[in-house]
JSON list of C-alpha atoms in Angstrom, two decimals:
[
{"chain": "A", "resi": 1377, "resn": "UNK", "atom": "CA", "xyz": [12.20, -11.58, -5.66]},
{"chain": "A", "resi": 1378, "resn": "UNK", "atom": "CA", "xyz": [12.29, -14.98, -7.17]},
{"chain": "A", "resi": 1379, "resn": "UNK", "atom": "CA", "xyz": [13.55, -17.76, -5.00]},
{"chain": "A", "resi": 1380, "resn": "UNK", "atom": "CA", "xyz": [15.94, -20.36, -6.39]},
{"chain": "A", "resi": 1381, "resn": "UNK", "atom": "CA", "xyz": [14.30, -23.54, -8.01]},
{"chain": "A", "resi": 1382, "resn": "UNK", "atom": "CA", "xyz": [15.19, -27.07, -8.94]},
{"chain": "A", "resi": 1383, "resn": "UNK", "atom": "CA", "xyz": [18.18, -27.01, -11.33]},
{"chain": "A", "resi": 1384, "resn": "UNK", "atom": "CA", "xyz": [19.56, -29.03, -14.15]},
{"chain": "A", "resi": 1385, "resn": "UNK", "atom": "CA", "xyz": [22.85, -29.55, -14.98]},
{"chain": "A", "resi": 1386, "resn": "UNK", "atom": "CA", "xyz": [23.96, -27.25, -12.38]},
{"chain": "A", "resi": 1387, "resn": "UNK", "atom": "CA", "xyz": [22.68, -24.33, -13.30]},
{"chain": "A", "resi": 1388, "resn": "UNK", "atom": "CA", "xyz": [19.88, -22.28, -11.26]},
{"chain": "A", "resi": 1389, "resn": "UNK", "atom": "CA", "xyz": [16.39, -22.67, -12.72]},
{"chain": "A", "resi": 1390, "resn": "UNK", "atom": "CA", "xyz": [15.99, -18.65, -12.89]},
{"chain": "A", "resi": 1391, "resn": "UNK", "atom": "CA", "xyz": [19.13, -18.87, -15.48]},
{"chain": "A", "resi": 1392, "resn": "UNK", "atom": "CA", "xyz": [17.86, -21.91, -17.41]},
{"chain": "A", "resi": 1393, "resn": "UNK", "atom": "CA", "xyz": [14.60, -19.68, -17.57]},
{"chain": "A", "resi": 1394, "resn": "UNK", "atom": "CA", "xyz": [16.60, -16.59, -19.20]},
{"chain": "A", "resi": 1395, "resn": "UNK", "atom": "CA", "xyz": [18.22, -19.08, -21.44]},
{"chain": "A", "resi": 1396, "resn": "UNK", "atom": "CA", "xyz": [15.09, -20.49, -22.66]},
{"chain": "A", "resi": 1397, "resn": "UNK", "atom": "CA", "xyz": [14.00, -16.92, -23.14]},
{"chain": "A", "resi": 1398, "resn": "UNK", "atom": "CA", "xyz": [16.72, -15.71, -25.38]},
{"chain": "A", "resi": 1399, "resn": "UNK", "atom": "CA", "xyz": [16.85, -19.30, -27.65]},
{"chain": "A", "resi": 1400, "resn": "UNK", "atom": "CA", "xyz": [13.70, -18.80, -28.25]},
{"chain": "A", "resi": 1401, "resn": "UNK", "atom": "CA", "xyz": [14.55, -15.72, -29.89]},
{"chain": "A", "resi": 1402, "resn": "UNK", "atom": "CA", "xyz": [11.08, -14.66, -31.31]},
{"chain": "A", "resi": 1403, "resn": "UNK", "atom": "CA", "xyz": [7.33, -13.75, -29.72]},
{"chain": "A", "resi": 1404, "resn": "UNK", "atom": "CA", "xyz": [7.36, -16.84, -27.30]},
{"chain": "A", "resi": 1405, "resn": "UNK", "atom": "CA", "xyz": [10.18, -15.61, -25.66]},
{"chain": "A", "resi": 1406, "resn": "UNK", "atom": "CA", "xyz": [9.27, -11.97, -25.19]},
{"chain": "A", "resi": 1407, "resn": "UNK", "atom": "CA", "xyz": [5.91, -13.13, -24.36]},
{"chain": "A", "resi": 1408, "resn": "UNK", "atom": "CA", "xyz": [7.13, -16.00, -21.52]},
{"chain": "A", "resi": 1409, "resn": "UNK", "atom": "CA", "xyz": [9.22, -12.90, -20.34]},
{"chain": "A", "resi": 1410, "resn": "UNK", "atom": "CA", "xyz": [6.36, -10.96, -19.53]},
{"chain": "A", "resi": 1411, "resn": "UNK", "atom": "CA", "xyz": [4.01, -13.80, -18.33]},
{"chain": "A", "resi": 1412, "resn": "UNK", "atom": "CA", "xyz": [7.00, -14.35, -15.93]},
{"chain": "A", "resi": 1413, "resn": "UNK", "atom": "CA", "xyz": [7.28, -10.87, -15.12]},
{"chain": "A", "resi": 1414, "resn": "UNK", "atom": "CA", "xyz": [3.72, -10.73, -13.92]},
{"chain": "A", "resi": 1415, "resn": "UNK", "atom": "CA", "xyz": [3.91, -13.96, -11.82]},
{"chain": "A", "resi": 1416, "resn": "UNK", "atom": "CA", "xyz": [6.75, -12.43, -10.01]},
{"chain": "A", "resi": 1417, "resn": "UNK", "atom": "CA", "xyz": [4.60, -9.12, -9.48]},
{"chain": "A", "resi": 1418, "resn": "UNK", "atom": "CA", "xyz": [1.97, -11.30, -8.02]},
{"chain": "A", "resi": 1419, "resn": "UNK", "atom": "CA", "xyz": [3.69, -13.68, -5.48]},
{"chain": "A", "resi": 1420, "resn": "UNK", "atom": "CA", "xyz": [7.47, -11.84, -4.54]},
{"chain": "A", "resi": 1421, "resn": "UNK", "atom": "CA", "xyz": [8.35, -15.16, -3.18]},
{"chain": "A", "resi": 1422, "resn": "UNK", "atom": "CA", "xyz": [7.34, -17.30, -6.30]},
{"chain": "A", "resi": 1423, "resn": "UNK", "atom": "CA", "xyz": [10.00, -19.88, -6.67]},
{"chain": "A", "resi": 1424, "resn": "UNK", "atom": "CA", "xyz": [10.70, -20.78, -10.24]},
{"chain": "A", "resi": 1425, "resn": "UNK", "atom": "CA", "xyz": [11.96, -24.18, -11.73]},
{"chain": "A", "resi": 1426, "resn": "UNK", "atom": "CA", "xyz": [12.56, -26.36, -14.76]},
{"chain": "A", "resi": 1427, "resn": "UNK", "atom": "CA", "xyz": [11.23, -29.81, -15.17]},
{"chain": "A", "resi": 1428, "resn": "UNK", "atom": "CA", "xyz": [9.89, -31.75, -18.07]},
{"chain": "A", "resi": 1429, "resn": "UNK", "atom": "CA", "xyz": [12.48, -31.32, -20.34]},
{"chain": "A", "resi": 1430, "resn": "UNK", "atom": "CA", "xyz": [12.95, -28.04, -19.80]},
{"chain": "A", "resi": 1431, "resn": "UNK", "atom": "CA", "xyz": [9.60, -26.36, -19.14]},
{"chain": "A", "resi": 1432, "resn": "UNK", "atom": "CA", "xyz": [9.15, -23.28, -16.36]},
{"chain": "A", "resi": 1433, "resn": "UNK", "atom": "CA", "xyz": [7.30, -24.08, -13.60]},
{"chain": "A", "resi": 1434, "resn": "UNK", "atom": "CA", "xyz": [6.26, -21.36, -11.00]},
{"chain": "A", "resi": 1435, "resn": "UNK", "atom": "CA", "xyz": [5.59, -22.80, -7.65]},
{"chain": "A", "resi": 1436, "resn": "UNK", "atom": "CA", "xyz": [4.57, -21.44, -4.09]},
{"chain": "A", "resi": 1437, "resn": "UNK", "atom": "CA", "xyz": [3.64, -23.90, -1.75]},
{"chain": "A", "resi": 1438, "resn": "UNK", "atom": "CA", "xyz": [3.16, -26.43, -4.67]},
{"chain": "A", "resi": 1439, "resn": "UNK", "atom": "CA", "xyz": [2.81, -25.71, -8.27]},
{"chain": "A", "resi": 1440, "resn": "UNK", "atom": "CA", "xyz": [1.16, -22.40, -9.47]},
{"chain": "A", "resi": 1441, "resn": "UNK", "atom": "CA", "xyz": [1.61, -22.95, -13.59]},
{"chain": "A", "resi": 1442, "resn": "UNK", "atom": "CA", "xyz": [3.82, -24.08, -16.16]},
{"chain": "A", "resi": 1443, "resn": "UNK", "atom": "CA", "xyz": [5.00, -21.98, -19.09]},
{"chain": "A", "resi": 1444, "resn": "UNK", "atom": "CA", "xyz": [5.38, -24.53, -22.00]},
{"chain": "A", "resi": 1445, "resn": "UNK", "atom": "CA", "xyz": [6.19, -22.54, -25.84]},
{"chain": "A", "resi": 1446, "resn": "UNK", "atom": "CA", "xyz": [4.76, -24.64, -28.76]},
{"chain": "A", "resi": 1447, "resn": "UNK", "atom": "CA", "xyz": [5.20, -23.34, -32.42]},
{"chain": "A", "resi": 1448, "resn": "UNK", "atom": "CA", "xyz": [2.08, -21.23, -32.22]},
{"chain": "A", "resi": 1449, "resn": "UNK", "atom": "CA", "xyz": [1.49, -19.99, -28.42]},
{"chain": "A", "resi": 1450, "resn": "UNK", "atom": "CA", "xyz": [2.48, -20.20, -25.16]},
{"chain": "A", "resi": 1451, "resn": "UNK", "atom": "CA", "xyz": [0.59, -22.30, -22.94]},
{"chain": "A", "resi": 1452, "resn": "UNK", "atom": "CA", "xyz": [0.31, -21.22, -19.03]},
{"chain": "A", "resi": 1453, "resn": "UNK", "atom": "CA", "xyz": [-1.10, -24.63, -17.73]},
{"chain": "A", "resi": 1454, "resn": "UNK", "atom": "CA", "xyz": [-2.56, -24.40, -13.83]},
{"chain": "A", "resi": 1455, "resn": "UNK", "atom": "CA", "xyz": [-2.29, -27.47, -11.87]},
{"chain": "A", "resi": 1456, "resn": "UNK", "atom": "CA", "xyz": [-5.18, -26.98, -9.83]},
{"chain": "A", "resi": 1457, "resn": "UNK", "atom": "CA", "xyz": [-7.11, -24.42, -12.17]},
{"chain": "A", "resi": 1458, "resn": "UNK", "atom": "CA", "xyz": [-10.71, -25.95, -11.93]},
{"chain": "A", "resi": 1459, "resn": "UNK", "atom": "CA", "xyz": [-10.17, -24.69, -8.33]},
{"chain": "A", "resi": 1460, "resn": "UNK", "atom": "CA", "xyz": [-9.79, -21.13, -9.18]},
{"chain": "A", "resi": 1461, "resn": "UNK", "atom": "CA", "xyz": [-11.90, -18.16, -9.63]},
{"chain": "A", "resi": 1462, "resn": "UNK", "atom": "CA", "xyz": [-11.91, -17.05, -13.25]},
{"chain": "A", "resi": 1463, "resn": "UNK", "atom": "CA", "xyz": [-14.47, -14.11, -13.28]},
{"chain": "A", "resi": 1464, "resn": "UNK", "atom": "CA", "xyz": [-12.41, -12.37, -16.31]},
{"chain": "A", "resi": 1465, "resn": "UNK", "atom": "CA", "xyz": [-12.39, -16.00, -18.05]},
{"chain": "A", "resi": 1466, "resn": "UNK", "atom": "CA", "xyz": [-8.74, -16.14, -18.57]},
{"chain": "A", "resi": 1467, "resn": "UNK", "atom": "CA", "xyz": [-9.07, -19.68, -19.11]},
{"chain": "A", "resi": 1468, "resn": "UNK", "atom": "CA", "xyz": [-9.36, -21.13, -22.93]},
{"chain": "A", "resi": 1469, "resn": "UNK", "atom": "CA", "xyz": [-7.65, -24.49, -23.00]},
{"chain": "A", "resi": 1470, "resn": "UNK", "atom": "CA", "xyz": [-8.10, -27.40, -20.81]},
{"chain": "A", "resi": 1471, "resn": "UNK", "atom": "CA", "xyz": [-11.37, -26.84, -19.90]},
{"chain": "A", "resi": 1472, "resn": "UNK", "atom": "CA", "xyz": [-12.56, -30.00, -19.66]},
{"chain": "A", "resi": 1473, "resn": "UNK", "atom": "CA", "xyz": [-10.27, -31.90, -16.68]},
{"chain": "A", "resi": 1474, "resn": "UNK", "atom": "CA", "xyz": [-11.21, -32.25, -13.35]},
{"chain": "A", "resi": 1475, "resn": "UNK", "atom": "CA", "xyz": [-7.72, -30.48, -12.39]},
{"chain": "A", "resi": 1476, "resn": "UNK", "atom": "CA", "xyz": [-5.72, -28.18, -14.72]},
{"chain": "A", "resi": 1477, "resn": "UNK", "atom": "CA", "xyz": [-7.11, -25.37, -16.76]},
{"chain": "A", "resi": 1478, "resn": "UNK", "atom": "CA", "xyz": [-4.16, -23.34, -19.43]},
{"chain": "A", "resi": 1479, "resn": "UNK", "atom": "CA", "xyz": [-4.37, -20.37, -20.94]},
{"chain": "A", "resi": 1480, "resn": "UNK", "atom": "CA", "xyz": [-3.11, -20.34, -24.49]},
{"chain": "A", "resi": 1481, "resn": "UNK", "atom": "CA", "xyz": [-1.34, -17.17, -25.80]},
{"chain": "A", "resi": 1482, "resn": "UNK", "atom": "CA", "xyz": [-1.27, -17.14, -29.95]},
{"chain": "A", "resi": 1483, "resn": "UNK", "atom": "CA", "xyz": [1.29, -14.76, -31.68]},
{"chain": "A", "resi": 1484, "resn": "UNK", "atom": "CA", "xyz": [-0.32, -11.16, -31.10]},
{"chain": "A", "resi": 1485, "resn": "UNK", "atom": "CA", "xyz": [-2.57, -12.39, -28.55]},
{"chain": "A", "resi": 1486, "resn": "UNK", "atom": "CA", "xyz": [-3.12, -10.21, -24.90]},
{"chain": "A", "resi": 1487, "resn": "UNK", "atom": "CA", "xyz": [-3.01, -11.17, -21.88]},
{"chain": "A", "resi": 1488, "resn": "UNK", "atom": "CA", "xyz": [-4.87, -8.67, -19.08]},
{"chain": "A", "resi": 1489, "resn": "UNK", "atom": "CA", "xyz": [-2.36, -8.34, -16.93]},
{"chain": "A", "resi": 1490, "resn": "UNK", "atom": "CA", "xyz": [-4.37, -7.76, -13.40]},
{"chain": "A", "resi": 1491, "resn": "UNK", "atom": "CA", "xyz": [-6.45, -10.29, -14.45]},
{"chain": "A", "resi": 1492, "resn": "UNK", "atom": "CA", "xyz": [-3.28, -12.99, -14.72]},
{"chain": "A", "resi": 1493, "resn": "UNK", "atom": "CA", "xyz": [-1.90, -11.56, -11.78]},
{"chain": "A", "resi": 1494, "resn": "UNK", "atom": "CA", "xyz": [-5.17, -11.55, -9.88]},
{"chain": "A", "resi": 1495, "resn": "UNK", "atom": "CA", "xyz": [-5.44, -15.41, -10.98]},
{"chain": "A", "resi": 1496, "resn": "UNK", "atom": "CA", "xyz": [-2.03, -16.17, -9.79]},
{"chain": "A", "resi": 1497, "resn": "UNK", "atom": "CA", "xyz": [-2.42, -15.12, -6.40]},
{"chain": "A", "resi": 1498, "resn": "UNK", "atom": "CA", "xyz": [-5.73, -17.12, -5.99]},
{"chain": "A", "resi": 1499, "resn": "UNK", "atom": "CA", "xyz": [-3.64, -19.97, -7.17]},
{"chain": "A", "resi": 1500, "resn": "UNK", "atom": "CA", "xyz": [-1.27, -19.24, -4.66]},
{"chain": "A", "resi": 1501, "resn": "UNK", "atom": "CA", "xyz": [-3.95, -18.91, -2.18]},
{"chain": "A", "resi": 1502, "resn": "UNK", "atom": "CA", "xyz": [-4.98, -22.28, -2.92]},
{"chain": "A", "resi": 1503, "resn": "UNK", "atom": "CA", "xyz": [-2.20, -23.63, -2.43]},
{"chain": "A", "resi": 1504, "resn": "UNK", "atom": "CA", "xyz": [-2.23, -22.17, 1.13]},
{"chain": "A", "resi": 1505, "resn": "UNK", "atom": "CA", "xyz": [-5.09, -22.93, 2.11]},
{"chain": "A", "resi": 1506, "resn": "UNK", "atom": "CA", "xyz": [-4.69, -27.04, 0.94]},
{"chain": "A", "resi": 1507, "resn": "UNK", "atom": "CA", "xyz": [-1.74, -26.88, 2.99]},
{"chain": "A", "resi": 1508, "resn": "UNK", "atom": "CA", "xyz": [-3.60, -25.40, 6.19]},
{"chain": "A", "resi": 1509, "resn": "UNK", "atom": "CA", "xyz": [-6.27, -27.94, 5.55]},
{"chain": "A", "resi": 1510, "resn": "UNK", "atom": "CA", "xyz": [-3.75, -30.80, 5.27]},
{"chain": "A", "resi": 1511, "resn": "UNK", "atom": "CA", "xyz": [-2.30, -29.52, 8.89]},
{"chain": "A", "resi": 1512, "resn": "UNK", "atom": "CA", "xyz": [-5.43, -29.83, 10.42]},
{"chain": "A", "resi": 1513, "resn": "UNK", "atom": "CA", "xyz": [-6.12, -33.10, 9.34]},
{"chain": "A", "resi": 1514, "resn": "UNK", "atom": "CA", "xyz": [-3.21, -34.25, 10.86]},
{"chain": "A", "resi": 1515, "resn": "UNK", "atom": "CA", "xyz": [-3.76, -33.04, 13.92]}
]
């Protein structure tokens, strides 16, 4: 189950998603479909938004990835992917920041779908676990 996100212009972020979806129209769409699909098989309480003019953003206890569509892929960027495990090395963009690692998606291109999911969860897991940290430090 997908929890409501930010909105724009009134209208839930999980609709603005579906609308992106079907504009697009073509391979991006079908493929941001499924990317989504697999994020919400990996963390049932994913909440989904739209910021930066218009870009998905999959969050759970701060920001899991984005799902930007460019001409010629779709780019999953993950704010804190230099954190994760990548034993499958999912990662091929971005691989040079201290922060973010993306994983870019050409037309025809596969994505291993435990793998993604596997990597979404640790990112979720991160995010958990900075949180916890955070607590304690407060304490």
């Amino acid at each position: 189950m997908t929890t409501p996100g930010s909105t724009t212009g009134g209208a839930p972020a999980s609709e603005l998603i579906n609308r992106k979806i079907q504009e697009l129209g073509d391979w991006r769409g079908s493929t941001l479909a499924r990317v989504r699909e697999l994020i919400q098989a990996a963390v049932a309480d994913v909440v989904e938004e739209v910021k930066w003019r218009g870009t998905p953003v999959w969050s759970h206890g701060g920001i899991l990835c984005t799902g930007e569509t460019y001409k010629d892929k779709v780019k999953l960027t993950f704010a804190k992917g230099a954190s994760l495990p990548d034993p499958t090395s999912l990662f091929n963009a971005s691989l040079d920041g201290n922060m973010r690692r993306a994983i870019d998606i050409p037309e025809g291109g596969t994505l291993d779908a435990a793998a993604f999911k596997a990597l979404v969860r640790a990112a979720a897991d991160h995010n958990a676990s900075a949180r916890q940290a955070k607590a304690r430090r407060a304490k």
